[in-house]
PDB file of C-alpha atoms and ligand atoms in Angstrom:
ATOM      1  CA  UNK V   1      -5.918 -12.649  22.823  1.00 59.00           C
ATOM      2  CA  UNK V   2      -6.890  -9.271  21.357  1.00 86.00           C
ATOM      3  CA  UNK V   3      -8.260  -9.607  17.859  1.00 96.00           C
ATOM      4  CA  UNK V   4      -8.575  -6.440  15.804  1.00 96.00           C
ATOM      5  CA  UNK V   5     -12.195  -5.697  14.929  1.00 97.00           C
ATOM      6  CA  UNK V   6     -12.900  -5.803  11.199  1.00 98.00           C
ATOM      7  CA  UNK V   7     -15.698  -3.882   9.544  1.00 98.00           C
ATOM      8  CA  UNK V   8     -16.036  -5.111   5.965  1.00 98.00           C
ATOM      9  CA  UNK V   9     -18.495  -3.856   3.374  1.00 98.00           C
ATOM     10  CA  UNK V  10     -19.746  -6.247   0.706  1.00 98.00           C
ATOM     11  CA  UNK V  11     -21.195  -4.072  -2.036  1.00 98.00           C
ATOM     12  CA  UNK V  12     -22.314  -7.145  -3.998  1.00 98.00           C
ATOM     13  CA  UNK V  13     -23.469  -6.333  -7.561  1.00 98.00           C
ATOM     14  CA  UNK V  14     -24.066  -2.662  -6.814  1.00 98.00           C
ATOM     15  CA  UNK V  15     -22.425   0.509  -8.035  1.00 96.00           C
ATOM     16  CA  UNK V  16     -21.620   2.235 -11.305  1.00 97.00           C
ATOM     17  CA  UNK V  17     -18.539   4.446 -11.602  1.00 96.00           C
ATOM     18  CA  UNK V  18     -20.104   7.662 -10.357  1.00 97.00           C
ATOM     19  CA  UNK V  19     -22.016   6.362  -7.339  1.00 96.00           C
ATOM     20  CA  UNK V  20     -19.275   3.882  -6.394  1.00 97.00           C
ATOM     21  CA  UNK V  21     -16.740   6.670  -6.395  1.00 97.00           C
ATOM     22  CA  UNK V  22     -19.019   8.915  -4.358  1.00 97.00           C
ATOM     23  CA  UNK V  23     -19.583   6.162  -1.803  1.00 98.00           C
ATOM     24  CA  UNK V  24     -15.860   5.394  -1.466  1.00 98.00           C
ATOM     25  CA  UNK V  25     -15.038   9.079  -1.003  1.00 97.00           C
ATOM     26  CA  UNK V  26     -17.752   9.445   1.613  1.00 97.00           C
ATOM     27  CA  UNK V  27     -16.496   6.379   3.529  1.00 97.00           C
ATOM     28  CA  UNK V  28     -12.930   7.704   3.374  1.00 97.00           C
ATOM     29  CA  UNK V  29     -14.037  11.088   4.718  1.00 95.00           C
ATOM     30  CA  UNK V  30     -16.095   9.511   7.533  1.00 91.00           C
ATOM     31  CA  UNK V  31     -13.279   7.143   8.544  1.00 91.00           C
ATOM     32  CA  UNK V  32     -10.941  10.113   8.856  1.00 88.00           C
ATOM     33  CA  UNK V  33     -13.248  11.948  11.257  1.00 85.00           C
ATOM     34  CA  UNK V  34     -12.029  10.117  14.328  1.00 85.00           C
ATOM     35  CA  UNK V  35      -9.237   7.882  15.543  1.00 85.00           C
ATOM     36  CA  UNK V  36     -10.354   4.315  14.957  1.00 87.00           C
ATOM     37  CA  UNK V  37      -8.862   1.045  15.999  1.00 89.00           C
ATOM     38  CA  UNK V  38     -10.524  -1.367  13.607  1.00 94.00           C
ATOM     39  CA  UNK V  39      -9.660  -2.603  10.149  1.00 97.00           C
ATOM     40  CA  UNK V  40     -11.929  -1.318   7.377  1.00 97.00           C
ATOM     41  CA  UNK V  41     -12.389  -3.286   4.174  1.00 98.00           C
ATOM     42  CA  UNK V  42     -14.562  -2.389   1.194  1.00 98.00           C
ATOM     43  CA  UNK V  43     -15.402  -5.023  -1.402  1.00 98.00           C
ATOM     44  CA  UNK V  44     -16.860  -3.419  -4.529  1.00 98.00           C
ATOM     45  CA  UNK V  45     -17.701  -5.337  -7.706  1.00 98.00           C
ATOM     46  CA  UNK V  46     -14.729  -6.251  -9.954  1.00 98.00           C
ATOM     47  CA  UNK V  47     -15.551  -3.402 -12.357  1.00 98.00           C
ATOM     48  CA  UNK V  48     -14.947  -0.763  -9.673  1.00 98.00           C
ATOM     49  CA  UNK V  49     -11.797  -2.140  -8.049  1.00 98.00           C
ATOM     50  CA  UNK V  50      -9.417   0.205  -9.922  1.00 97.00           C
ATOM     51  CA  UNK V  51     -11.578   3.287  -9.382  1.00 97.00           C
ATOM     52  CA  UNK V  52     -12.115   2.591  -5.698  1.00 98.00           C
ATOM     53  CA  UNK V  53      -8.448   1.755  -5.113  1.00 97.00           C
ATOM     54  CA  UNK V  54      -7.532   5.228  -6.410  1.00 97.00           C
ATOM     55  CA  UNK V  55     -10.275   6.885  -4.379  1.00 97.00           C
ATOM     56  CA  UNK V  56      -9.079   5.204  -1.164  1.00 97.00           C
ATOM     57  CA  UNK V  57      -5.440   6.151  -1.655  1.00 96.00           C
ATOM     58  CA  UNK V  58      -4.010   7.759   1.460  1.00 94.00           C
ATOM     59  CA  UNK V  59      -6.633   6.190   3.727  1.00 95.00           C
ATOM     60  CA  UNK V  60      -6.354   3.132   5.933  1.00 92.00           C
ATOM     61  CA  UNK V  61      -9.278   1.412   4.251  1.00 97.00           C
ATOM     62  CA  UNK V  62      -8.220  -1.678   2.346  1.00 97.00           C
ATOM     63  CA  UNK V  63      -9.736  -3.175  -0.761  1.00 98.00           C
ATOM     64  CA  UNK V  64     -11.332  -6.579  -1.168  1.00 98.00           C
ATOM     65  CA  UNK V  65     -12.975  -8.478  -4.013  1.00 98.00           C
ATOM     66  CA  UNK V  66     -16.017 -10.732  -3.838  1.00 98.00           C
ATOM     67  CA  UNK V  67     -14.686 -13.900  -5.483  1.00 98.00           C
ATOM     68  CA  UNK V  68     -11.788 -15.338  -7.457  1.00 98.00           C
ATOM     69  CA  UNK V  69     -10.858 -18.364  -9.541  1.00 98.00           C
ATOM     70  CA  UNK V  70      -8.352 -20.940  -8.273  1.00 98.00           C
ATOM     71  CA  UNK V  71      -6.091 -20.768 -11.319  1.00 98.00           C
ATOM     72  CA  UNK V  72      -3.440 -18.121 -11.860  1.00 96.00           C
ATOM     73  CA  UNK V  73      -4.475 -17.528 -15.488  1.00 97.00           C
ATOM     74  CA  UNK V  74      -5.819 -19.318 -18.518  1.00 97.00           C
ATOM     75  CA  UNK V  75      -8.969 -20.403 -20.283  1.00 98.00           C
ATOM     76  CA  UNK V  76     -11.672 -19.426 -17.784  1.00 98.00           C
ATOM     77  CA  UNK V  77     -13.889 -16.946 -19.577  1.00 98.00           C
ATOM     78  CA  UNK V  78     -15.419 -14.400 -17.263  1.00 97.00           C
ATOM     79  CA  UNK V  79     -13.318 -15.365 -14.253  1.00 98.00           C
ATOM     80  CA  UNK V  80     -10.754 -13.361 -12.303  1.00 98.00           C
ATOM     81  CA  UNK V  81      -7.583 -14.825 -10.802  1.00 98.00           C
ATOM     82  CA  UNK V  82      -6.097 -14.087  -7.359  1.00 98.00           C
ATOM     83  CA  UNK V  83      -3.065 -12.525  -9.038  1.00 98.00           C
ATOM     84  CA  UNK V  84      -5.310 -10.169 -11.001  1.00 98.00           C
ATOM     85  CA  UNK V  85      -6.936  -9.066  -7.748  1.00 98.00           C
ATOM     86  CA  UNK V  86      -3.567  -8.522  -6.158  1.00 98.00           C
ATOM     87  CA  UNK V  87      -2.537  -6.542  -9.219  1.00 97.00           C
ATOM     88  CA  UNK V  88      -5.618  -4.319  -8.737  1.00 97.00           C
ATOM     89  CA  UNK V  89      -4.538  -3.570  -5.167  1.00 97.00           C
ATOM     90  CA  UNK V  90      -6.778  -5.980  -3.293  1.00 98.00           C
ATOM     91  CA  UNK V  91      -5.767  -7.170   0.149  1.00 98.00           C
ATOM     92  CA  UNK V  92      -8.773  -9.437   0.725  1.00 98.00           C
ATOM     93  CA  UNK V  93     -11.154 -11.613  -1.231  1.00 99.00           C
ATOM     94  CA  UNK V  94     -14.524 -12.852   0.036  1.00 99.00           C
ATOM     95  CA  UNK V  95     -14.999 -16.552  -0.732  1.00 98.00           C
ATOM     96  CA  UNK V  96     -17.925 -18.936  -0.341  1.00 98.00           C
ATOM     97  CA  UNK V  97     -20.567 -16.260   0.178  1.00 98.00           C
ATOM     98  CA  UNK V  98     -23.962 -17.963   0.336  1.00 98.00           C
ATOM     99  CA  UNK V  99     -25.026 -16.112  -2.811  1.00 98.00           C
ATOM    100  CA  UNK V 100     -22.145 -17.757  -4.674  1.00 98.00           C
ATOM    101  CA  UNK V 101     -22.885 -21.109  -3.095  1.00 98.00           C
ATOM    102  CA  UNK V 102     -26.515 -20.756  -4.243  1.00 97.00           C
ATOM    103  CA  UNK V 103     -26.189 -18.900  -7.562  1.00 97.00           C
ATOM    104  CA  UNK V 104     -23.082 -20.732  -8.780  1.00 97.00           C
ATOM    105  CA  UNK V 105     -23.291 -24.044  -6.936  1.00 97.00           C
ATOM    106  CA  UNK V 106     -20.021 -23.451  -5.094  1.00 98.00           C
ATOM    107  CA  UNK V 107     -19.070 -26.307  -2.795  1.00 98.00           C
ATOM    108  CA  UNK V 108     -16.835 -26.364   0.274  1.00 98.00           C
ATOM    109  CA  UNK V 109     -14.214 -28.148  -1.824  1.00 98.00           C
ATOM    110  CA  UNK V 110     -14.206 -25.385  -4.439  1.00 98.00           C
ATOM    111  CA  UNK V 111     -14.100 -22.661  -1.777  1.00 98.00           C
ATOM    112  CA  UNK V 112     -11.087 -24.346  -0.188  1.00 98.00           C
ATOM    113  CA  UNK V 113      -9.349 -24.618  -3.567  1.00 98.00           C
ATOM    114  CA  UNK V 114      -9.956 -20.916  -4.203  1.00 98.00           C
ATOM    115  CA  UNK V 115      -8.754 -20.010  -0.717  1.00 98.00           C
ATOM    116  CA  UNK V 116      -5.514 -21.967  -1.177  1.00 98.00           C
ATOM    117  CA  UNK V 117      -4.878 -20.201  -4.481  1.00 98.00           C
ATOM    118  CA  UNK V 118      -5.686 -16.801  -2.983  1.00 98.00           C
ATOM    119  CA  UNK V 119      -3.277 -17.378  -0.066  1.00 98.00           C
ATOM    120  CA  UNK V 120      -0.574 -18.590  -2.434  1.00 98.00           C
ATOM    121  CA  UNK V 121      -0.934 -15.366  -4.432  1.00 98.00           C
ATOM    122  CA  UNK V 122      -0.650 -13.275  -1.263  1.00 98.00           C
ATOM    123  CA  UNK V 123      -4.310 -12.394  -0.739  1.00 98.00           C
ATOM    124  CA  UNK V 124      -6.148 -12.732   2.556  1.00 98.00           C
ATOM    125  CA  UNK V 125      -9.517 -14.454   2.509  1.00 99.00           C
ATOM    126  CA  UNK V 126     -12.855 -13.858   4.187  1.00 99.00           C
ATOM    127  CA  UNK V 127     -14.455 -17.305   4.087  1.00 99.00           C
ATOM    128  CA  UNK V 128     -18.229 -17.326   4.550  1.00 98.00           C
ATOM    129  CA  UNK V 129     -20.306 -20.025   6.178  1.00 98.00           C
ATOM    130  CA  UNK V 130     -23.861 -20.176   7.458  1.00 98.00           C
ATOM    131  CA  UNK V 131     -26.999 -22.254   7.657  1.00 98.00           C
ATOM    132  CA  UNK V 132     -30.275 -21.966   5.762  1.00 98.00           C
ATOM    133  CA  UNK V 133     -33.564 -21.399   7.553  1.00 98.00           C
ATOM    134  CA  UNK V 134     -34.558 -25.052   7.105  1.00 98.00           C
ATOM    135  CA  UNK V 135     -31.253 -26.152   8.620  1.00 98.00           C
ATOM    136  CA  UNK V 136     -31.698 -23.806  11.573  1.00 98.00           C
ATOM    137  CA  UNK V 137     -35.251 -24.975  12.146  1.00 97.00           C
ATOM    138  CA  UNK V 138     -34.176 -28.605  12.144  1.00 98.00           C
ATOM    139  CA  UNK V 139     -31.417 -27.945  14.679  1.00 98.00           C
ATOM    140  CA  UNK V 140     -28.526 -28.492  12.248  1.00 98.00           C
ATOM    141  CA  UNK V 141     -26.857 -25.086  12.528  1.00 98.00           C
ATOM    142  CA  UNK V 142     -23.736 -26.136  14.400  1.00 98.00           C
ATOM    143  CA  UNK V 143     -23.267 -29.284  12.301  1.00 98.00           C
ATOM    144  CA  UNK V 144     -23.678 -27.368   9.035  1.00 98.00           C
ATOM    145  CA  UNK V 145     -21.278 -24.600  10.064  1.00 98.00           C
ATOM    146  CA  UNK V 146     -18.719 -27.101  11.375  1.00 98.00           C
ATOM    147  CA  UNK V 147     -18.828 -29.058   8.125  1.00 98.00           C
ATOM    148  CA  UNK V 148     -18.402 -25.852   6.111  1.00 98.00           C
ATOM    149  CA  UNK V 149     -15.400 -24.824   8.213  1.00 98.00           C
ATOM    150  CA  UNK V 150     -13.784 -28.247   7.874  1.00 98.00           C
ATOM    151  CA  UNK V 151     -14.378 -28.312   4.108  1.00 98.00           C
ATOM    152  CA  UNK V 152     -13.848 -24.686   3.091  1.00 98.00           C
ATOM    153  CA  UNK V 153     -10.890 -23.580   5.189  1.00 98.00           C
ATOM    154  CA  UNK V 154      -7.507 -24.842   3.930  1.00 98.00           C
ATOM    155  CA  UNK V 155      -5.547 -27.011   6.364  1.00 98.00           C
ATOM    156  CA  UNK V 156      -2.681 -24.538   6.436  1.00 98.00           C
ATOM    157  CA  UNK V 157      -4.833 -21.415   6.915  1.00 98.00           C
ATOM    158  CA  UNK V 158      -3.610 -18.992   9.559  1.00 98.00           C
ATOM    159  CA  UNK V 159      -5.101 -16.129  11.516  1.00 98.00           C
ATOM    160  CA  UNK V 160      -3.046 -13.801   9.327  1.00 98.00           C
ATOM    161  CA  UNK V 161      -4.383 -14.963   5.970  1.00 98.00           C
ATOM    162  CA  UNK V 162      -7.925 -16.011   6.914  1.00 98.00           C
ATOM    163  CA  UNK V 163     -11.012 -14.411   8.429  1.00 98.00           C
ATOM    164  CA  UNK V 164     -14.260 -16.352   8.893  1.00 98.00           C
ATOM    165  CA  UNK V 165     -17.669 -14.756   8.373  1.00 98.00           C
ATOM    166  CA  UNK V 166     -20.666 -16.465   9.941  1.00 98.00           C
ATOM    167  CA  UNK V 167     -23.663 -15.398   7.898  1.00 98.00           C
ATOM    168  CA  UNK V 168     -26.944 -17.235   8.468  1.00 98.00           C
ATOM    169  CA  UNK V 169     -28.425 -17.418   4.952  1.00 98.00           C
ATOM    170  CA  UNK V 170     -31.883 -16.513   6.240  1.00 98.00           C
ATOM    171  CA  UNK V 171     -30.538 -13.320   7.823  1.00 98.00           C
ATOM    172  CA  UNK V 172     -28.872 -11.957   4.688  1.00 98.00           C
ATOM    173  CA  UNK V 173     -30.792  -8.994   3.312  1.00 96.00           C
ATOM    174  CA  UNK V 174     -33.968  -9.954   5.170  1.00 97.00           C
ATOM    175  CA  UNK V 175     -33.872  -7.679   8.195  1.00 96.00           C
ATOM    176  CA  UNK V 176     -33.997 -10.804  10.381  1.00 97.00           C
ATOM    177  CA  UNK V 177     -31.178 -11.630  12.785  1.00 97.00           C
ATOM    178  CA  UNK V 178     -30.454 -14.479  15.170  1.00 97.00           C
ATOM    179  CA  UNK V 179     -30.602 -13.772  18.885  1.00 98.00           C
ATOM    180  CA  UNK V 180     -27.333 -12.691  20.477  1.00 98.00           C
ATOM    181  CA  UNK V 181     -27.335 -16.014  22.306  1.00 97.00           C
ATOM    182  CA  UNK V 182     -27.555 -17.891  19.001  1.00 98.00           C
ATOM    183  CA  UNK V 183     -24.745 -15.814  17.463  1.00 98.00           C
ATOM    184  CA  UNK V 184     -22.564 -16.374  20.493  1.00 97.00           C
ATOM    185  CA  UNK V 185     -23.244 -20.099  20.429  1.00 98.00           C
ATOM    186  CA  UNK V 186     -22.308 -20.479  16.751  1.00 98.00           C
ATOM    187  CA  UNK V 187     -19.184 -18.310  17.012  1.00 98.00           C
ATOM    188  CA  UNK V 188     -17.945 -20.275  20.026  1.00 98.00           C
ATOM    189  CA  UNK V 189     -18.623 -23.557  18.193  1.00 98.00           C
ATOM    190  CA  UNK V 190     -16.839 -22.288  15.076  1.00 98.00           C
ATOM    191  CA  UNK V 191     -13.800 -21.340  17.132  1.00 98.00           C
ATOM    192  CA  UNK V 192     -13.765 -24.837  18.634  1.00 98.00           C
ATOM    193  CA  UNK V 193     -13.813 -26.432  15.178  1.00 98.00           C
ATOM    194  CA  UNK V 194     -11.064 -24.055  14.028  1.00 98.00           C
ATOM    195  CA  UNK V 195      -9.007 -25.138  17.036  1.00 98.00           C
ATOM    196  CA  UNK V 196      -9.427 -28.781  16.054  1.00 98.00           C
ATOM    197  CA  UNK V 197      -8.482 -28.054  12.459  1.00 98.00           C
ATOM    198  CA  UNK V 198      -5.748 -25.444  12.825  1.00 98.00           C
ATOM    199  CA  UNK V 199      -4.650 -25.681  16.446  1.00 98.00           C
ATOM    200  CA  UNK V 200      -5.693 -23.592  19.424  1.00 97.00           C
ATOM    201  CA  UNK V 201      -3.173 -20.798  18.835  1.00 97.00           C
ATOM    202  CA  UNK V 202      -4.426 -19.987  15.328  1.00 98.00           C
ATOM    203  CA  UNK V 203      -8.067 -20.413  16.335  1.00 98.00           C
ATOM    204  CA  UNK V 204      -7.709 -17.985  19.218  1.00 98.00           C
ATOM    205  CA  UNK V 205      -6.186 -15.376  16.931  1.00 98.00           C
ATOM    206  CA  UNK V 206      -8.530 -15.878  13.957  1.00 98.00           C
ATOM    207  CA  UNK V 207     -11.275 -13.320  13.489  1.00 98.00           C
ATOM    208  CA  UNK V 208     -14.844 -14.520  13.146  1.00 98.00           C
ATOM    209  CA  UNK V 209     -17.192 -11.876  11.757  1.00 98.00           C
ATOM    210  CA  UNK V 210     -20.955 -11.896  11.970  1.00 98.00           C
ATOM    211  CA  UNK V 211     -22.942 -10.981   8.840  1.00 98.00           C
ATOM    212  CA  UNK V 212     -26.647 -10.794   8.079  1.00 98.00           C
ATOM    213  CA  UNK V 213     -28.831  -7.676   8.338  1.00 97.00           C
ATOM    214  CA  UNK V 214     -26.379  -5.751  10.499  1.00 98.00           C
ATOM    215  CA  UNK V 215     -27.436  -2.111  10.768  1.00 98.00           C
ATOM    216  CA  UNK V 216     -26.536   0.764  13.091  1.00 98.00           C
ATOM    217  CA  UNK V 217     -29.344  -0.076  15.509  1.00 97.00           C
ATOM    218  CA  UNK V 218     -28.327  -3.718  16.091  1.00 98.00           C
ATOM    219  CA  UNK V 219     -24.548  -3.421  15.610  1.00 98.00           C
ATOM    220  CA  UNK V 220     -23.787  -2.898  19.255  1.00 97.00           C
ATOM    221  CA  UNK V 221     -25.545  -6.008  20.515  1.00 97.00           C
ATOM    222  CA  UNK V 222     -24.408  -8.254  17.647  1.00 98.00           C
ATOM    223  CA  UNK V 223     -20.823  -7.111  17.196  1.00 97.00           C
ATOM    224  CA  UNK V 224     -19.756  -6.715  20.799  1.00 93.00           C
ATOM    225  CA  UNK V 225     -20.243 -10.369  21.754  1.00 96.00           C
ATOM    226  CA  UNK V 226     -17.123 -12.139  23.069  1.00 92.00           C
ATOM    227  CA  UNK V 227     -16.406 -14.323  20.025  1.00 95.00           C
ATOM    228  CA  UNK V 228     -17.557 -11.792  17.412  1.00 97.00           C
ATOM    229  CA  UNK V 229     -14.663  -9.867  15.892  1.00 98.00           C
ATOM    230  CA  UNK V 230     -16.498  -7.509  13.600  1.00 98.00           C
ATOM    231  CA  UNK V 231     -19.048  -7.611  10.816  1.00 98.00           C
ATOM    232  CA  UNK V 232     -19.466  -8.359   7.142  1.00 98.00           C
ATOM    233  CA  UNK V 233     -21.999  -5.775   6.079  1.00 98.00           C
ATOM    234  CA  UNK V 234     -24.071  -5.964   2.897  1.00 98.00           C
ATOM    235  CA  UNK V 235     -26.948  -3.513   2.381  1.00 98.00           C
ATOM    236  CA  UNK V 236     -25.864  -1.089   5.102  1.00 98.00           C
ATOM    237  CA  UNK V 237     -22.387  -0.764   3.571  1.00 98.00           C
ATOM    238  CA  UNK V 238     -23.903   1.110   0.634  1.00 98.00           C
ATOM    239  CA  UNK V 239     -24.519   4.160   2.816  1.00 97.00           C
ATOM    240  CA  UNK V 240     -21.347   5.691   4.245  1.00 97.00           C
ATOM    241  CA  UNK V 241     -23.201   7.044   7.291  1.00 96.00           C
ATOM    242  CA  UNK V 242     -24.679   3.645   8.170  1.00 97.00           C
ATOM    243  CA  UNK V 243     -21.411   1.808   7.538  1.00 97.00           C
ATOM    244  CA  UNK V 244     -19.538   4.114   9.890  1.00 96.00           C
ATOM    245  CA  UNK V 245     -22.346   4.160  12.445  1.00 96.00           C
ATOM    246  CA  UNK V 246     -22.021   0.363  12.559  1.00 97.00           C
ATOM    247  CA  UNK V 247     -18.286   0.748  13.220  1.00 96.00           C
ATOM    248  CA  UNK V 248     -19.006   3.358  15.923  1.00 95.00           C
ATOM    249  CA  UNK V 249     -21.534   1.080  17.580  1.00 95.00           C
ATOM    250  CA  UNK V 250     -19.139  -1.855  17.382  1.00 94.00           C
ATOM    251  CA  UNK V 251     -16.737   0.213  19.448  1.00 90.00           C
ATOM    252  CA  UNK V 252     -14.264   1.345  16.809  1.00 87.00           C
TER     253      UNK V 252
HETATM  254  C1  PEP C 301     -23.858 -10.107   3.038  1.00 75.60           C
HETATM  255  O1  PEP C 301     -24.372 -10.358   1.960  1.00 75.60           O
HETATM  256  O2  PEP C 301     -22.676 -10.419   3.239  1.00 75.60           O
HETATM  257  C2  PEP C 301     -24.687  -9.460   4.048  1.00 75.60           C
HETATM  258  C3  PEP C 301     -24.334  -9.583   5.287  1.00 75.60           C
HETATM  259  O3  PEP C 301     -25.798  -8.787   3.599  1.00 75.60           O
HETATM  260  P1  PEP C 301     -26.796  -7.881   4.481  1.00 75.60           P
HETATM  261  O4  PEP C 301     -25.973  -7.087   5.447  1.00 75.60           O
HETATM  262  O5  PEP C 301     -27.502  -7.017   3.473  1.00 75.60           O
HETATM  263  O6  PEP C 301     -27.714  -8.823   5.173  1.00 75.60           O
END
């Protein structure tokens, strides 16, 4: 089953109007340079969604946000609803990133609730999972990731509305990466759990991205593994040249 490679940039809490706009324009220009067969997503902070949407007009790069609330509207000061994201032109929303799980105490249950609401509104989700260093060192990686998949992915998720991102917490922003064997092992295990939860057909079609210190020099080995369907890129997505070099090296 051919799964379209996704290259998604998570800008996190980075970018003011001027530099965000410059980055989006540079990515748009670089994407145009050659015929590419992957799906590009950029996920700027909420404050830049409108600006970046306009800047990306006419390109095939789609917009994503980095979180949403599970309610459509109401008394949730500081939160953003799935419908608001849709209204801003978002196609995707990242949910359950480890920084949200850590900084905001987000649980699998909450991530699943958000994902259901996002799907209901018509957004696609990129649901993040991944183990901490302590969990890896104690041999719990597969158990932790399986539990996160079972708890965070809605029961009616499909390969159309959901993408999984495996991001070992200890690899995010550290320059450290798992071995290709480790990545392959986790991705294969995740696909097995998805098959149990959603059925083999959906699991075989669902994209599982790798994220955590991906850069141009390691993109080829990490992103061309059999069960790896692209990358969720943090730091390296803030430089258009690096972001596109990652896509090039991932074969798209
Ligand atoms: C991320 O935060 O999603 C991420 C993968 O970050 P980095 O690429 O900087 O490790």
